[in-house]
XYZ file of C-alpha atoms in Angstrom:
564
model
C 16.845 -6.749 -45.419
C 19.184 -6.417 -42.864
C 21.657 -9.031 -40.649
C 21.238 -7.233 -36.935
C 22.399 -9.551 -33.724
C 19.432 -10.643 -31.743
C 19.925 -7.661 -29.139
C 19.420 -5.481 -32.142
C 16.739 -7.235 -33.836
C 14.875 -6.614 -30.159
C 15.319 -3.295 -29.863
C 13.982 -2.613 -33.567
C 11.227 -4.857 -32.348
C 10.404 -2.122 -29.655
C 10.449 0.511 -31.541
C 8.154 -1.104 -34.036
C 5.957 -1.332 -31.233
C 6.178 2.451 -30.312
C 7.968 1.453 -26.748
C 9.870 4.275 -25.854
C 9.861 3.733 -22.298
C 11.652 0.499 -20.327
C 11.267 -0.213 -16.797
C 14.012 -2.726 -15.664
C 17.486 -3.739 -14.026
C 20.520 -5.149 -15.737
C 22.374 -8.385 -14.912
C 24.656 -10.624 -16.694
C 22.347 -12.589 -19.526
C 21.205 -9.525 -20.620
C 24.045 -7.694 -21.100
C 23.988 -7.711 -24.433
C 20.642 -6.303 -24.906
C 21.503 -3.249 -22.586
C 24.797 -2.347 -24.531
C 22.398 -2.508 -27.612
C 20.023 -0.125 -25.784
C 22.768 1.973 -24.594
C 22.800 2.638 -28.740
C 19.660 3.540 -28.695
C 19.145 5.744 -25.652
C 17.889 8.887 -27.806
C 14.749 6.439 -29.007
C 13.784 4.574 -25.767
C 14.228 5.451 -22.029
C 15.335 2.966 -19.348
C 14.308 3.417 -16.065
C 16.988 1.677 -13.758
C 14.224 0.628 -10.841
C 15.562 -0.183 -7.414
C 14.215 -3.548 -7.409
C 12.823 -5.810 -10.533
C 9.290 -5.654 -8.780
C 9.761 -2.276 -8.960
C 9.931 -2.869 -12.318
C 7.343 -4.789 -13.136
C 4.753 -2.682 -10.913
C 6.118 0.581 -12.634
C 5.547 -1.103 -16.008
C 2.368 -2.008 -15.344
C 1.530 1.516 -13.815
C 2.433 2.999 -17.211
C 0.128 1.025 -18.880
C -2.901 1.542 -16.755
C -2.046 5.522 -17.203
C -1.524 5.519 -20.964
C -3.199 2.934 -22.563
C 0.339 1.554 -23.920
C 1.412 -2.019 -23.040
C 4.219 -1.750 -20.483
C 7.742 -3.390 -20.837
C 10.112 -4.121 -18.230
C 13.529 -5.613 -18.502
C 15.539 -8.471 -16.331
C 18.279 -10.987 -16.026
C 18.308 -14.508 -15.377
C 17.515 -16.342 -12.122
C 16.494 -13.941 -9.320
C 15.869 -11.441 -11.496
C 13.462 -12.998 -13.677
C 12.115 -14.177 -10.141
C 11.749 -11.029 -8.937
C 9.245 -9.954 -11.736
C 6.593 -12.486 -10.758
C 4.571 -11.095 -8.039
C 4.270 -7.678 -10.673
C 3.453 -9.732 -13.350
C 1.412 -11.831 -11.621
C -1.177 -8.787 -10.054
C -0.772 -7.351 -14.128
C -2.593 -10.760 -14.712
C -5.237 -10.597 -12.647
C -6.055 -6.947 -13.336
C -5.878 -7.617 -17.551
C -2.960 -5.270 -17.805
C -1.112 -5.645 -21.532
C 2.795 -5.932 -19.889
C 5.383 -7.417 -22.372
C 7.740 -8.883 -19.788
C 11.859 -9.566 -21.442
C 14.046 -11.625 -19.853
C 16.948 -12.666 -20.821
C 18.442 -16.854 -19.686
C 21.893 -18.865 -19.822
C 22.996 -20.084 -23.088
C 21.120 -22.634 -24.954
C 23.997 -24.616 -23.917
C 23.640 -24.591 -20.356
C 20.188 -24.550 -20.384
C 18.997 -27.786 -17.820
C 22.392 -27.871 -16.310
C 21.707 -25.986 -12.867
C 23.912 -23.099 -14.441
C 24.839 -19.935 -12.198
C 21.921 -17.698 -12.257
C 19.637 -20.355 -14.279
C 15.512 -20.291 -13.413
C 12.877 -21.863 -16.194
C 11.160 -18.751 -15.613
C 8.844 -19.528 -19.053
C 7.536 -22.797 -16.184
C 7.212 -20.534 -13.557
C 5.088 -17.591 -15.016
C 2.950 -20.108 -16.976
C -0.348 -19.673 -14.604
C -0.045 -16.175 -13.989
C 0.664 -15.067 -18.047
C -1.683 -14.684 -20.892
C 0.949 -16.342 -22.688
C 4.733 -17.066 -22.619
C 7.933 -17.868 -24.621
C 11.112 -19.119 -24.775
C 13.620 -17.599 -27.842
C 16.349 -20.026 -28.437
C 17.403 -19.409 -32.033
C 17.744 -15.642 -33.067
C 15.603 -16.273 -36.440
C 12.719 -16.984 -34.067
C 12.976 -13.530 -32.267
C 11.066 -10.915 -34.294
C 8.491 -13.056 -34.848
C 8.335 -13.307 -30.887
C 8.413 -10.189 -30.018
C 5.757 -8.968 -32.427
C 3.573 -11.778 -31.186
C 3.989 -11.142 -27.983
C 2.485 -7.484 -28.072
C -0.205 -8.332 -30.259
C -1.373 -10.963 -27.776
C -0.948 -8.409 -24.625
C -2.937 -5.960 -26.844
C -5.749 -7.984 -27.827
C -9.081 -9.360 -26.467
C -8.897 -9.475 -22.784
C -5.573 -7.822 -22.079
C -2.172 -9.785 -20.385
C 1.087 -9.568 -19.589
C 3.227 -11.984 -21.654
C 6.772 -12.693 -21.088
C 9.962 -13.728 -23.234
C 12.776 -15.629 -22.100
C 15.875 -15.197 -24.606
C 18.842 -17.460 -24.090
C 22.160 -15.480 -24.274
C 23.157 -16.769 -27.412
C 20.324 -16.151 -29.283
C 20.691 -12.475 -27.849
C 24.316 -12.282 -29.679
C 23.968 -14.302 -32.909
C 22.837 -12.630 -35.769
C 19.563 -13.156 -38.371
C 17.618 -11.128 -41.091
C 15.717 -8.436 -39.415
C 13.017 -6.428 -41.796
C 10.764 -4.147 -40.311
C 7.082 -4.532 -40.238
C 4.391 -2.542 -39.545
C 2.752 -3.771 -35.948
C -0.606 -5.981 -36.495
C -3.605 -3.661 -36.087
C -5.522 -4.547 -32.864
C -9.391 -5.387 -33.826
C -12.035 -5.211 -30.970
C -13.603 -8.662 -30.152
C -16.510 -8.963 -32.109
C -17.203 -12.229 -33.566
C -18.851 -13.837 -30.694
C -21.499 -10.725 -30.605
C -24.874 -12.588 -31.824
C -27.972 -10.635 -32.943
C -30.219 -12.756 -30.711
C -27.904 -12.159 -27.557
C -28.425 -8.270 -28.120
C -32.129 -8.922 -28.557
C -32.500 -10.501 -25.539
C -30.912 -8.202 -23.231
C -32.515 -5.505 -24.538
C -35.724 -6.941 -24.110
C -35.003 -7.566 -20.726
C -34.034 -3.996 -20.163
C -37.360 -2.582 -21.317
C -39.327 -5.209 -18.786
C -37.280 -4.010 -16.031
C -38.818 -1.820 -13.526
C -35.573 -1.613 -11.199
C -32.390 -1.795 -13.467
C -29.540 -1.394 -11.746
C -26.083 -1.486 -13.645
C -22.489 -2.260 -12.341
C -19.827 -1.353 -14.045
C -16.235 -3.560 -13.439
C -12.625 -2.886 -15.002
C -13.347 -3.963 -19.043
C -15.154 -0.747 -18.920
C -11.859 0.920 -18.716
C -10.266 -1.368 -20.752
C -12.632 -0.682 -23.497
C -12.529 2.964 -23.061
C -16.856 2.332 -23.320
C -17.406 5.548 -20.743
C -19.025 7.491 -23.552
C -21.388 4.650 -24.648
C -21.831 3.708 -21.153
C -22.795 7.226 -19.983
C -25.687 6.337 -23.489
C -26.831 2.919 -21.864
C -27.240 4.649 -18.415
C -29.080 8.036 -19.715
C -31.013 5.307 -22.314
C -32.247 2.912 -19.531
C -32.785 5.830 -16.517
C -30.965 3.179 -14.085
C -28.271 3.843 -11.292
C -24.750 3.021 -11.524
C -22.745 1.668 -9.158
C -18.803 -0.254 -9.818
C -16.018 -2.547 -8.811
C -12.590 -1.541 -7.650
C -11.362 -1.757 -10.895
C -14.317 0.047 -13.064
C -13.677 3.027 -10.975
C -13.567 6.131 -13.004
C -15.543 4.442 -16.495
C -18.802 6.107 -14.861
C -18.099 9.418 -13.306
C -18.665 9.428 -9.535
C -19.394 13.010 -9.916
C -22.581 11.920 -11.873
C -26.471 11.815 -10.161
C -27.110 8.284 -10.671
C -23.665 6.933 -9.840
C -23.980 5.299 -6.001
C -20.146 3.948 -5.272
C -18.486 0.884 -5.022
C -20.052 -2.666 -4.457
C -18.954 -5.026 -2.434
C -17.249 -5.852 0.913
C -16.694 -1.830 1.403
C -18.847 -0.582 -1.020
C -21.932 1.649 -0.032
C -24.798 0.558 1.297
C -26.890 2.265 -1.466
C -24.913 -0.061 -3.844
C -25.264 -2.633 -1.576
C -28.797 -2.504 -0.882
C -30.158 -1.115 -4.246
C -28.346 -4.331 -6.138
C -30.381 -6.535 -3.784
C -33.438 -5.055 -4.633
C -32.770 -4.483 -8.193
C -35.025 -6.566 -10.707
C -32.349 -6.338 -13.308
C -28.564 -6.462 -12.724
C -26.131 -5.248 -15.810
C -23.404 -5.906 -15.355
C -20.964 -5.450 -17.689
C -17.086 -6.312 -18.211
C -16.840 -7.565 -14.648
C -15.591 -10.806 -12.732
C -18.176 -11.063 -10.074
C -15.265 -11.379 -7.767
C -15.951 -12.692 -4.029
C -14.996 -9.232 -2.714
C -18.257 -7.896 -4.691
C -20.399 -10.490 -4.568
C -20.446 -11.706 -0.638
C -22.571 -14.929 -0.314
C -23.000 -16.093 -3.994
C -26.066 -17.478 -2.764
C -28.196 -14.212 -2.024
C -26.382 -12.125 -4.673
C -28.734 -10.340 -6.601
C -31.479 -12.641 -5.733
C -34.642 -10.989 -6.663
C -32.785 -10.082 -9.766
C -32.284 -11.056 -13.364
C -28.735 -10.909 -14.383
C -27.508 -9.737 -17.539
C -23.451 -9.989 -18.403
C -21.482 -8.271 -20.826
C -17.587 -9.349 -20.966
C -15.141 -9.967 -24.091
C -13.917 -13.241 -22.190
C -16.584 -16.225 -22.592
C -14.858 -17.949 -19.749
C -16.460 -15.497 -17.535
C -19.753 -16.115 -18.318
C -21.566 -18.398 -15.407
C -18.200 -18.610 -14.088
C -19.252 -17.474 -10.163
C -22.786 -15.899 -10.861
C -25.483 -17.688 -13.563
C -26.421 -15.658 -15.373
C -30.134 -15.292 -17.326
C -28.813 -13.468 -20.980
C -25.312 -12.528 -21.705
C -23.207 -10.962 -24.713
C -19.539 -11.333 -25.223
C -17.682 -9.262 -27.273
C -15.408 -5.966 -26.712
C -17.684 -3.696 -24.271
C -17.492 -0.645 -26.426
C -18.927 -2.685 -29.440
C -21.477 -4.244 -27.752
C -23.142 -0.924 -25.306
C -23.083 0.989 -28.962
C -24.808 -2.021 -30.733
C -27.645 -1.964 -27.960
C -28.172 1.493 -27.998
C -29.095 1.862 -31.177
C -32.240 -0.555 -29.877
C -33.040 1.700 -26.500
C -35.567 4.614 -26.563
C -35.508 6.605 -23.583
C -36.971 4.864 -20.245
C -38.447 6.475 -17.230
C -38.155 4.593 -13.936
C -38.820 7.911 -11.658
C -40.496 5.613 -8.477
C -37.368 3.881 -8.343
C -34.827 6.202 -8.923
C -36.530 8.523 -6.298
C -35.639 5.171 -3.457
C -32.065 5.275 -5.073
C -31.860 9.069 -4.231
C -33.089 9.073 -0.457
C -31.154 5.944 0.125
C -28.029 8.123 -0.902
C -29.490 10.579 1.400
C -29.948 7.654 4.067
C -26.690 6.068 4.144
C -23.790 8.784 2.577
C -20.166 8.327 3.554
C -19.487 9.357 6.670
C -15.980 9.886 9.010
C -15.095 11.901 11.758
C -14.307 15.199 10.709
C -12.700 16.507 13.915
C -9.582 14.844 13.278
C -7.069 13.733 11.225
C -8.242 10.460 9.586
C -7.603 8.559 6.165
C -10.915 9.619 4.417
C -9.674 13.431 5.661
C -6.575 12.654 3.516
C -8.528 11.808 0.481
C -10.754 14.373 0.600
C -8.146 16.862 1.368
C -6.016 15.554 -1.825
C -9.634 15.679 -4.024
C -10.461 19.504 -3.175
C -6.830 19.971 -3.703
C -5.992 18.792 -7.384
C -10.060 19.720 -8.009
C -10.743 15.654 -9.033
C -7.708 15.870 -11.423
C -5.097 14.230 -10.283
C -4.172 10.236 -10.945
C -4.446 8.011 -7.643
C -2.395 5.054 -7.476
C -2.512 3.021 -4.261
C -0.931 -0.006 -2.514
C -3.373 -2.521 -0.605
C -5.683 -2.263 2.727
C -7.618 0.645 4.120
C -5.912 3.439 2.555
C -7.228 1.777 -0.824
C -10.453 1.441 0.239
C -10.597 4.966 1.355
C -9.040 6.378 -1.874
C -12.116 4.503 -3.858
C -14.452 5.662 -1.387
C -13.454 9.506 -1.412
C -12.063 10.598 -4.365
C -14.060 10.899 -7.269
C -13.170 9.529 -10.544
C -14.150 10.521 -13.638
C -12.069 8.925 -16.298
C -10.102 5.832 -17.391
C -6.630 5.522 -16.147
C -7.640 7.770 -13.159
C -7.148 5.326 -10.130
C -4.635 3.106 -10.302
C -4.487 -0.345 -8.061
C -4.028 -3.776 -7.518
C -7.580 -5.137 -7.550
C -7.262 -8.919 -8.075
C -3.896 -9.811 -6.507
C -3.752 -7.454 -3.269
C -0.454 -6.638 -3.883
C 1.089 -4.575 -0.752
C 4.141 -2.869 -2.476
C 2.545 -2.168 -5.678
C 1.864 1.492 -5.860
C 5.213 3.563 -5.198
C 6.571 1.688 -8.738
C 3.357 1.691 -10.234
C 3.036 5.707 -9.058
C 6.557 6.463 -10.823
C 5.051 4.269 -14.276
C 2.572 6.075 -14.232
C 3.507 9.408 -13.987
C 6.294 9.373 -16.043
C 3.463 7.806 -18.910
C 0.897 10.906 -18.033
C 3.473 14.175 -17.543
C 2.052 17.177 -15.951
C -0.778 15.621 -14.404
C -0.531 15.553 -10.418
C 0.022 11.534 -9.073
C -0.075 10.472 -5.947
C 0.709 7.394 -4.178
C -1.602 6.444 -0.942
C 0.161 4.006 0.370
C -0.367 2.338 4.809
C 3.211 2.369 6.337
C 2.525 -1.212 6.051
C 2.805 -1.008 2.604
C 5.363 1.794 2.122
C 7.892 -0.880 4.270
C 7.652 -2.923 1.458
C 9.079 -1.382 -1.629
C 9.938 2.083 -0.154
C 13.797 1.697 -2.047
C 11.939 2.690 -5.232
C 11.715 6.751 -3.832
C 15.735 6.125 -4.921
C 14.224 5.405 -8.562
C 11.908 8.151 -8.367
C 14.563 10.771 -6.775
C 17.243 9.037 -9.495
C 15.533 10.629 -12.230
C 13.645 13.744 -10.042
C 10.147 12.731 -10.964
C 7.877 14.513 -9.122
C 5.436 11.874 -7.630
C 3.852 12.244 -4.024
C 3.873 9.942 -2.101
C 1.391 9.580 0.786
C 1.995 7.325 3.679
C -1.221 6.918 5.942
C 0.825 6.215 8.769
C -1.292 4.320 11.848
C 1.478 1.918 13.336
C -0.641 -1.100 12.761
C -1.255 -3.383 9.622
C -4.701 -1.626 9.717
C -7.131 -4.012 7.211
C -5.432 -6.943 8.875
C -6.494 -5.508 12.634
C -9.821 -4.263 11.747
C -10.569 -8.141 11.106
C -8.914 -9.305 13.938
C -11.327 -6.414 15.884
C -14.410 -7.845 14.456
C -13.508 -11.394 13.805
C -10.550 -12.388 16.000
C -11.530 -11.327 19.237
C -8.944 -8.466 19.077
C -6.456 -10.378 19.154
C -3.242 -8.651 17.659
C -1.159 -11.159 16.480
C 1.573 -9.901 14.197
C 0.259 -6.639 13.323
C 1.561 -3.909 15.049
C 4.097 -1.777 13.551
C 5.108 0.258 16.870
C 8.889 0.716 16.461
C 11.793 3.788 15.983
C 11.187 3.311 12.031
C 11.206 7.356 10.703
C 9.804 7.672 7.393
C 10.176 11.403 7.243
C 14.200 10.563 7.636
C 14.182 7.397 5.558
C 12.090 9.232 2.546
C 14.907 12.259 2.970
C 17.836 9.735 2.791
C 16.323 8.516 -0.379
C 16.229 12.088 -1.782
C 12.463 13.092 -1.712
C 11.345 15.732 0.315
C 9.452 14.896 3.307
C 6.673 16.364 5.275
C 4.878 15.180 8.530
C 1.080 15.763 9.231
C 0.145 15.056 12.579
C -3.049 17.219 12.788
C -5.548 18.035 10.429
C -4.648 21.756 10.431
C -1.487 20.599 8.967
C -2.721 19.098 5.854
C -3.867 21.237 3.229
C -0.402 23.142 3.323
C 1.708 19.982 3.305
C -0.647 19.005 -0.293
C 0.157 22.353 -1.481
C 3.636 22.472 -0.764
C 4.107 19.144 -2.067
C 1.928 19.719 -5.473
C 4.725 22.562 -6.506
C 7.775 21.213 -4.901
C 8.794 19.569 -8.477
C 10.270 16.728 -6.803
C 9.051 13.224 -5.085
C 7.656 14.689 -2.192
C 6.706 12.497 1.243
C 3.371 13.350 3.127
C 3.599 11.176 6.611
C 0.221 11.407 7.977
C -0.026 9.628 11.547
C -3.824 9.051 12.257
C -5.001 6.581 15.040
C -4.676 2.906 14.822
C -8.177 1.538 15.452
C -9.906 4.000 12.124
C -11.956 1.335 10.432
C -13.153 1.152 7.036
C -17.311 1.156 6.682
C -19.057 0.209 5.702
C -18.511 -3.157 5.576
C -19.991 -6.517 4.985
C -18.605 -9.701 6.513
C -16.759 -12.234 4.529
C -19.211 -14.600 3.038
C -21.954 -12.875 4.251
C -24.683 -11.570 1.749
C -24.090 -8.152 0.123
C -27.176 -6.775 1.923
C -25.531 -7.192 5.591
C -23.846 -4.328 5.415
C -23.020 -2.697 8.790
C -21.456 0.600 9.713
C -20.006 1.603 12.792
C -23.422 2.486 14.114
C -24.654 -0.698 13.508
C -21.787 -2.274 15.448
C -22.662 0.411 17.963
C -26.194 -0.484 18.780
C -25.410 -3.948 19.031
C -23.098 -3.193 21.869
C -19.828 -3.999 19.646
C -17.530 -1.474 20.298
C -14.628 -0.951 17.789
């Protein structure tokens, strides 16, 4: 037994934990925990981010990419403040984030002090749990709590709040061994199992979607079972991207407001929906009403509270994904269901993704950055039509692949969460497809990346216009532009170069492939501009509210006299 000061007893804490990477910015209540860390620098790396939400997004990055719960590091007030919106889009994807902040003194706690924010009331909604440490003995116990809760069940970010004091008094530290992690069985029941898997073997059009706790789980190899098993096709959510290879036959793309029409269409005509460690979110779903109507639906999630929540379901099974695919395996023989597997396959052949491919456009981008990396490379992205286009084009095969802020929408989130994850993944190619939208908002964190020369790439899908927000006021507003062109003398090439990245600008399609190249073995954070036009459109689409199976492309629009 030992008597450490509470900035001590923390960083012990962390390495208990296996943290050996900190996102995070310094300020004056947590002083005392960086000159701790400053002891320590041979055991855990600090990335000094440009900006807390830099911090929080990189954080949360790293854990997508490795697996690990992410940490990040701020002060007081504003900085605590500044974590929010990153811990708030970790929430709503299930990231495990282990948010430290440090307050004012227990004694000026309540007193409006300089720099004070109750930052334990504000993150309340938006964390799997929070704490405040006011008494160093408490701390330990904290801090192991607090990654065993971020860890567990349906993953969180949690946050701790340590006054200053408790930060420099001193306690009994012992170390401890961190509490194994069990997958979420006990709510599995034998007669759940049973009934799902009778209703897979009376199914003559199974379809199966595939959402984020597939990833979560790491289930891809019992998944890939299930799918082979029950001879069904496979289509997923933004956030289940890469749990079902989109190399593989019977995978048909995303559902949802831009998913395929394959996806679209085949769920509505599906007798059986699986759907397993999803959300039902409005963006997949449409009109709630006509979702999946001629179908049964069968849910698979480790969080009861999802159960019924937006869809009703007709059988269901909670428990950890990975558990439960394995346990109903073992009750499948193999299925044929060649009649409807043969519609799947010329509906594919009906309605594939399509763009212009005389120019330079967004899906050219994605494509171009697929053939180039040859499907290996992680994909983080920031919000709007560039992230549509990046799930629509590039082809994931694994967890931890692509990388993006599904629930929230957070605009800004993917040049911190690019840098997270790529310094959690090494060698492995990641790029950043970011609108110029987007890359306004947190573009200070190339400084981070250039800081400590890590070799992200940054892409910047550059049309002058807030492009998702246009495309609805094209088809919705009566083209009415309010607030959403970007038309002004703002050089990104220049800016990106000032920041210390190197910076290339594709104008023509011709240009591309050697800009990706160059980039890929530059060793440093590289910039790829790429100016397309301003009114490219994401298709297909289907209209909010509207039913899943009103789908239009640009055709459609077309021969309805719409023009776009």
């Amino acid at each position: 037994m030992k008597t450490y000061t509470g900035s001590r007893i923390l960083i012990e804490c962390l390495k208990e934990q296996g943290v050996d990477t900190i996102f995070g910015y310094p300020g004056g209540t947590i002083l005392n925990v960086y000159d701790e860390l400053y002891k320590h620098q041979d055991e855990i790396t600090h990335i000094l981010t440009s900006h807390e939400q830099g911090a929080a997004h990189a954080a949360d990055g790293y854990a997508r990419a490795t697996g690990k719960v992410g940490v990040c590091f701020a002060t007081s007030g504003p900085g605590a403040t500044n974590l929010v919106t990153g811990i708030a889009t970790a929430y709503m994807d299930s990231i495990p984030l282990v948010a430290i902040t440090a307050n004012v003194a227990t004694s000026a706690l309540g007193k409006d002090s300089f720099q004070e924010i109750d930052i334990v009331g504000v993150t309340m909604p938006i964390t799997k749990h929070n704490f405040i440490v006011k008494d160093v003995k408490d701390l330990a116990k904290t801090i192991r709590r607090a990654f065993y809760i971020a860890k567990s069940g349906r993953p969180g970010p949690v946050l701790v709040d340590i006054t200053k004091d408790a930060t420099a008094n001193k306690a009994e530290y012992k170390y401890e061994e961190p509490k194994a992690v069990e997958r979420s069985t006990e709510n599995i029941a034998k007669k759940d199992i049973e009934k799902v898997v009778s209703l897979i073997k009376a199914s003559k059009k199974p379809f199966v979607f595939v959402g984020g706790g597939c990833n979560i789980s790491k289930a891809s190899e019992e998944l890939k079972e299930f799918v082979d098993y029950i001879d069904a096709p496979v289509c997923d959510s933004l956030m289940g991207k890469g749990a079902f290879a989109g190399t593989d036959d019977r995978y048909t793309g995303m559902i949802g407001m831009h998913g395929t029409k394959t996806s679209n269409f085949g769920v509505t005509e599906c007798d059986l929906l699986i759907a397993i460690g999803c959300r039902f979110s409005d963006r997949v779903i449409g009109n709630a009403k006509k979702f999946a109507k001629h179908a049964k639906i069968v849910h698979i999630d480790v969080d009861p509270a999802e159960i019924n929540k937006n869809i009703k379901t007709d059988a269901s099974v909670i428990g950890d994904v990975k558990i439960v695919l394995s346990r109903i395996n073992e009750q499948l023989e193999n299925m044929k269901h060649e009649d409807w597997m043969k519609h799947i396959k010329e509906m594919k052949e009906q309605y594939p993704l399509t763009y212009d491919k005389s120019k330079l456009t967004g899906p050219a981008v994605i494509e171009a950055i697929y053939n180039a990396t040859k499907g290996d490379a992680v994909i983080t992205t920031d919000v709007g039509q560039h992230q549509m286009w990046a799930a629509q084009f590039y082809k994931y095969t694994r967890e931890g692949q692509f990388i993006t802020s599904g629930g929230l929408g957070t605009m800004g989130y993917g040049l911190g969460a690019c840098i997270g994850a790529k310094v959690g993944v090494g060698d492995t190619p990641v790029f950043n497809i970011a609108g110029d939208g987007c890359f306004r908002m947190n573009l200070n964190e190339l400084a981070t990346a250039s800081r400590y020369n890590i070799p992200i790439i940054q892409v910047v899908i550059n049309n002058h216009v807030l492009g998702m927000v246009r495309q609805w006021q094209t088809l919705f507003y009566g083209k009415r532009y309010s607030a959403t062109v970007l038309e002004d003398k703002v050089d990104f090439c220049k800016t990106s170069e000032g920041l210390g990245a190197k910076a290339f600008k594709v104008t023509k399609k011709s240009e591309l492939d050697k800009a990706i190249k160059e980039a890929l073995k530059a060793g440093c954070p590289c910039v790829i501009e790429c100016v397309i036009d301003n009114d490219d459109k994401v298709f297909p689409m289907v209209a909010p509210a509207a039913p899943i199976s009103e789908a239009f492309s640009e055709e459609d629009l077309a021969s309805k006299g719409f023009e776009v």
